[in-house]
Tab-separated table of C-alpha atoms in Angstrom:
chain	number	residue	atom	x	y	z
U	2	MET	CA	-2.863	6.117	-58.580
U	3	SER	CA	-0.553	5.205	-55.796
U	4	VAL	CA	0.664	1.454	-56.552
U	5	ARG	CA	-0.790	-0.423	-53.500
U	6	ILE	CA	1.723	-3.650	-52.863
U	7	HIS	CA	0.345	-5.076	-48.840
U	8	PRO	CA	-1.461	-3.274	-46.591
U	9	SER	CA	1.446	-4.032	-43.763
U	10	ILE	CA	3.741	-2.242	-45.772
U	11	ASP	CA	2.388	0.024	-48.299
U	12	SER	CA	3.115	2.890	-45.689
U	13	GLY	CA	6.968	1.387	-45.351
U	14	LEU	CA	8.557	-1.042	-44.101
U	15	LYS	CA	8.725	-1.677	-40.511
U	16	PRO	CA	11.752	-3.195	-38.446
U	17	GLY	CA	11.255	-6.299	-36.753
U	18	ASN	CA	12.974	-7.406	-33.094
U	19	SER	CA	16.266	-8.976	-33.500
U	20	LYS	CA	15.043	-11.224	-31.283
U	21	PHE	CA	12.099	-12.119	-32.140
U	22	ALA	CA	11.502	-16.137	-32.267
U	23	GLY	CA	8.084	-16.639	-33.178
U	24	GLY	CA	4.629	-16.449	-31.674
U	25	THR	CA	0.718	-17.169	-32.352
U	26	LEU	CA	-0.700	-16.530	-35.788
U	27	SER	CA	-4.544	-16.035	-35.630
U	28	CYS	CA	-6.511	-16.171	-38.526
U	29	ARG	CA	-9.300	-13.361	-39.136
U	30	CYS	CA	-12.417	-14.750	-37.703
U	31	THR	CA	-13.726	-12.724	-35.069
U	32	THR	CA	-14.797	-15.317	-33.149
U	33	GLN	CA	-12.778	-19.072	-32.324
U	34	PRO	CA	-9.907	-18.035	-34.851
U	35	VAL	CA	-8.253	-20.865	-35.520
U	36	THR	CA	-4.431	-20.190	-33.978
U	37	VAL	CA	-1.176	-21.713	-34.646
U	38	ALA	CA	2.476	-21.347	-32.845
U	39	ILE	CA	5.221	-20.929	-33.847
U	40	SER	CA	8.253	-21.642	-32.075
U	41	SER	CA	11.223	-20.672	-34.412
U	42	ALA	CA	12.671	-17.604	-35.959
U	43	ILE	CA	11.370	-16.840	-39.394
U	44	ALA	CA	13.431	-16.580	-42.718
U	45	HIS	CA	13.192	-15.642	-46.608
U	46	ASN	CA	9.787	-13.430	-45.312
U	47	HIS	CA	8.379	-12.085	-48.839
U	48	ALA	CA	6.085	-10.187	-50.787
U	49	CYS	CA	4.658	-12.682	-53.597
U	50	GLY	CA	3.002	-12.058	-56.187
U	51	CYS	CA	2.066	-15.773	-57.150
U	52	THR	CA	-1.349	-16.500	-57.545
U	53	LYS	CA	-1.795	-19.566	-55.269
U	54	CYS	CA	-0.814	-17.421	-51.905
U	55	TRP	CA	-3.696	-15.654	-49.717
U	56	LYS	CA	-3.571	-12.263	-49.979
U	57	PRO	CA	-5.707	-9.936	-47.346
U	58	ALA	CA	-7.988	-7.637	-49.022
U	59	GLY	CA	-6.521	-4.481	-50.676
U	60	ALA	CA	-2.960	-6.469	-51.492
U	61	THR	CA	-1.289	-6.920	-54.675
U	62	PHE	CA	1.008	-9.453	-52.942
U	63	SER	CA	0.882	-11.201	-50.492
U	64	ILE	CA	3.761	-11.301	-47.538
U	65	VAL	CA	5.610	-14.788	-47.035
U	66	ALA	CA	7.834	-16.315	-44.169
U	67	VAL	CA	8.927	-19.788	-43.688
U	68	VAL	CA	9.734	-21.517	-40.623
U	69	PRO	CA	10.716	-25.283	-39.626
U	70	SER	CA	7.642	-27.568	-39.707
U	71	ASP	CA	8.094	-28.877	-36.911
U	72	LYS	CA	8.197	-25.937	-35.402
U	73	VAL	CA	4.366	-24.944	-36.382
U	74	ALA	CA	1.707	-26.545	-33.858
U	75	VAL	CA	-2.535	-25.913	-34.028
U	76	VAL	CA	-3.559	-24.849	-30.784
U	77	ALA	CA	-7.351	-24.008	-31.474
U	78	ASN	CA	-9.940	-24.600	-33.671
U	79	ALA	CA	-7.857	-27.092	-36.186
U	80	SER	CA	-11.356	-28.518	-36.884
U	81	LYS	CA	-11.736	-25.243	-39.185
U	82	LEU	CA	-8.369	-25.399	-41.415
U	83	ALA	CA	-8.894	-27.601	-45.018
U	84	VAL	CA	-5.758	-27.827	-47.734
U	85	VAL	CA	-6.736	-25.490	-50.446
U	86	ASP	CA	-5.047	-27.393	-53.087
U	87	PRO	CA	-3.789	-31.285	-51.879
U	88	SER	CA	-2.074	-31.451	-55.251
U	89	ALA	CA	0.449	-28.420	-54.609
U	90	LEU	CA	3.449	-29.102	-53.439
U	91	ILE	CA	2.877	-25.920	-50.440
U	92	GLN	CA	-0.027	-28.300	-48.650
U	93	ARG	CA	-1.690	-24.589	-47.399
U	94	HIS	CA	-3.545	-24.778	-44.466
U	95	ALA	CA	-6.675	-22.210	-44.847
U	96	CYS	CA	-9.581	-21.140	-42.008
U	97	THR	CA	-13.067	-22.259	-44.093
U	98	ALA	CA	-14.283	-19.324	-42.463
U	99	CYS	CA	-12.356	-16.574	-43.113
U	100	GLY	CA	-9.629	-18.165	-45.821
U	101	ALA	CA	-6.730	-16.931	-44.072
U	102	HIS	CA	-3.289	-19.372	-44.768
U	103	LEU	CA	-2.579	-19.901	-41.564
U	104	TYR	CA	0.546	-22.496	-42.769
U	105	GLY	CA	2.072	-25.095	-45.916
U	106	PRO	CA	4.291	-27.521	-45.332
U	107	VAL	CA	6.243	-28.910	-47.713
U	108	GLU	CA	6.281	-32.747	-47.481
U	109	LYS	CA	6.658	-33.920	-51.019
U	110	VAL	CA	10.693	-34.568	-51.648
U	111	HIS	CA	11.774	-31.777	-52.302
U	112	ALA	CA	14.464	-28.695	-51.320
U	113	PHE	CA	11.914	-26.889	-49.346
U	114	LYS	CA	10.813	-30.095	-47.959
U	115	GLY	CA	10.615	-29.809	-43.841
U	116	LEU	CA	9.861	-26.010	-44.196
U	117	SER	CA	5.931	-24.421	-43.785
U	118	PHE	CA	5.481	-21.602	-45.392
U	119	ILE	CA	3.103	-18.808	-42.879
U	120	HIS	CA	1.784	-15.706	-43.221
U	121	PRO	CA	3.845	-13.075	-40.694
U	122	GLU	CA	1.055	-10.090	-40.553
U	123	LEU	CA	-1.407	-13.051	-39.148
U	124	PHE	CA	1.507	-12.686	-35.847
U	125	THR	CA	-0.635	-11.311	-33.049
U	126	GLU	CA	2.507	-10.175	-31.347
U	127	PRO	CA	5.034	-7.089	-33.173
U	128	GLY	CA	8.271	-7.338	-34.201
U	129	ALA	CA	8.796	-10.032	-36.759
U	130	PRO	CA	11.340	-9.077	-39.525
U	131	PRO	CA	10.158	-6.863	-42.600
U	132	PRO	CA	10.337	-8.273	-46.088
U	133	GLU	CA	14.006	-8.617	-48.063
U	134	PHE	CA	12.682	-8.964	-51.437
U	135	ALA	CA	9.734	-9.826	-53.960
U	136	ALA	CA	9.666	-12.661	-55.596
U	137	PHE	CA	7.562	-13.894	-58.913
U	138	VAL	CA	6.959	-9.606	-59.073
U	139	SER	CA	5.497	-10.965	-62.631
U	140	SER	CA	2.481	-13.229	-61.874
U	141	VAL	CA	0.544	-10.504	-60.475
U	142	ILE	CA	-0.490	-10.273	-63.980
U	143	GLU	CA	-2.245	-13.369	-64.123
U	144	ALA	CA	-3.874	-12.178	-61.241
U	145	GLY	CA	-5.297	-9.346	-63.123
U	146	VAL	CA	-2.948	-6.656	-62.680
U	147	ASP	CA	-2.446	-4.290	-66.237
U	148	PRO	CA	0.703	-5.387	-67.732
U	149	ALA	CA	1.366	-1.651	-68.353
U	150	GLN	CA	1.365	-0.972	-64.220
U	151	MET	CA	4.816	-3.381	-63.861
U	152	SER	CA	6.855	-1.021	-64.082
U	153	ALA	CA	5.611	1.333	-61.371
U	154	ILE	CA	4.912	-1.709	-59.150
U	155	ARG	CA	8.886	-2.352	-60.026
U	156	ALA	CA	9.732	1.172	-58.956
U	157	ARG	CA	7.538	0.990	-55.449
U	158	LEU	CA	8.944	-2.657	-54.363
U	159	ARG	CA	12.748	-0.475	-54.815
U	160	GLU	CA	11.292	2.028	-53.087
U	161	LEU	CA	10.439	-0.365	-50.314
U	162	GLY	CA	13.951	-1.905	-50.122
U	163	LEU	CA	12.008	-4.990	-51.644
U	164	GLU	CA	14.598	-5.842	-55.249
U	165	PRO	CA	11.792	-7.576	-57.805
U	166	TYR	CA	12.571	-10.882	-58.854
U	167	ASP	CA	10.232	-13.555	-61.220
U	168	CYS	CA	11.322	-16.122	-59.273
U	169	LEU	CA	12.603	-16.609	-55.997
U	170	SER	CA	15.532	-14.586	-54.751
U	171	PRO	CA	19.688	-15.948	-56.185
U	172	VAL	CA	19.798	-17.322	-52.668
U	173	LEU	CA	16.433	-19.751	-52.938
U	174	MET	CA	17.541	-20.301	-56.408
U	175	ASP	CA	21.221	-21.618	-55.706
U	176	VAL	CA	19.033	-23.857	-52.564
U	177	LEU	CA	16.690	-25.150	-55.518
U	178	ALA	CA	19.315	-25.929	-57.806
U	179	THR	CA	21.757	-27.571	-55.520
U	180	PHE	CA	18.877	-30.295	-54.749
U	181	THR	CA	18.489	-30.809	-57.830
U	182	ALA	CA	22.126	-30.772	-58.942
U	183	LYS	CA	22.211	-33.614	-56.139
U	184	ALA	CA	18.525	-35.140	-57.358
U	185	SER	CA	20.619	-36.140	-60.374
U	186	GLY	CA	24.244	-37.125	-59.029
U	187	ALA	CA	25.651	-34.206	-61.050
U	188	LYS	CA	26.293	-32.740	-57.578
U	189	ALA	CA	27.957	-35.031	-54.818
């Protein structure tokens, strides 16, 4: 049995366009889709194993990146959007018809405040950069993956060129730790 990560990367990572500067996200509805304009390049694109991120059918991981929240604009069918969990740090706005998450701003005081999480596979335009790493890998167990499969999953992620982490990448963990240190006064 082959290890499935996500339909958009299972056959290998496709190179992105170095000039990719955003585009239009579209939910999975065939009529009146929710569309969201992203007027920025994406950053920190990764495969995410957490249980809160939206995953399409056949995916063990989601594919998630961030953009500045002020570069996100809903352009069609906003009435179909609802926040999945108002108490969550990431305010994931999902289509109430198809379930796809379109964007999730961070609005609380946090190192990621001002960023919105998006799912690059929903871009209608090609060229978004591929994922760079895998985060919250062990969390797929919480979603029902057999723990005995974890070695094979980590091996497949590495084969795809995605270093697996059980948290975020070292760069993002440094951002979080710096934010905490500044908030506590330990760092100026």
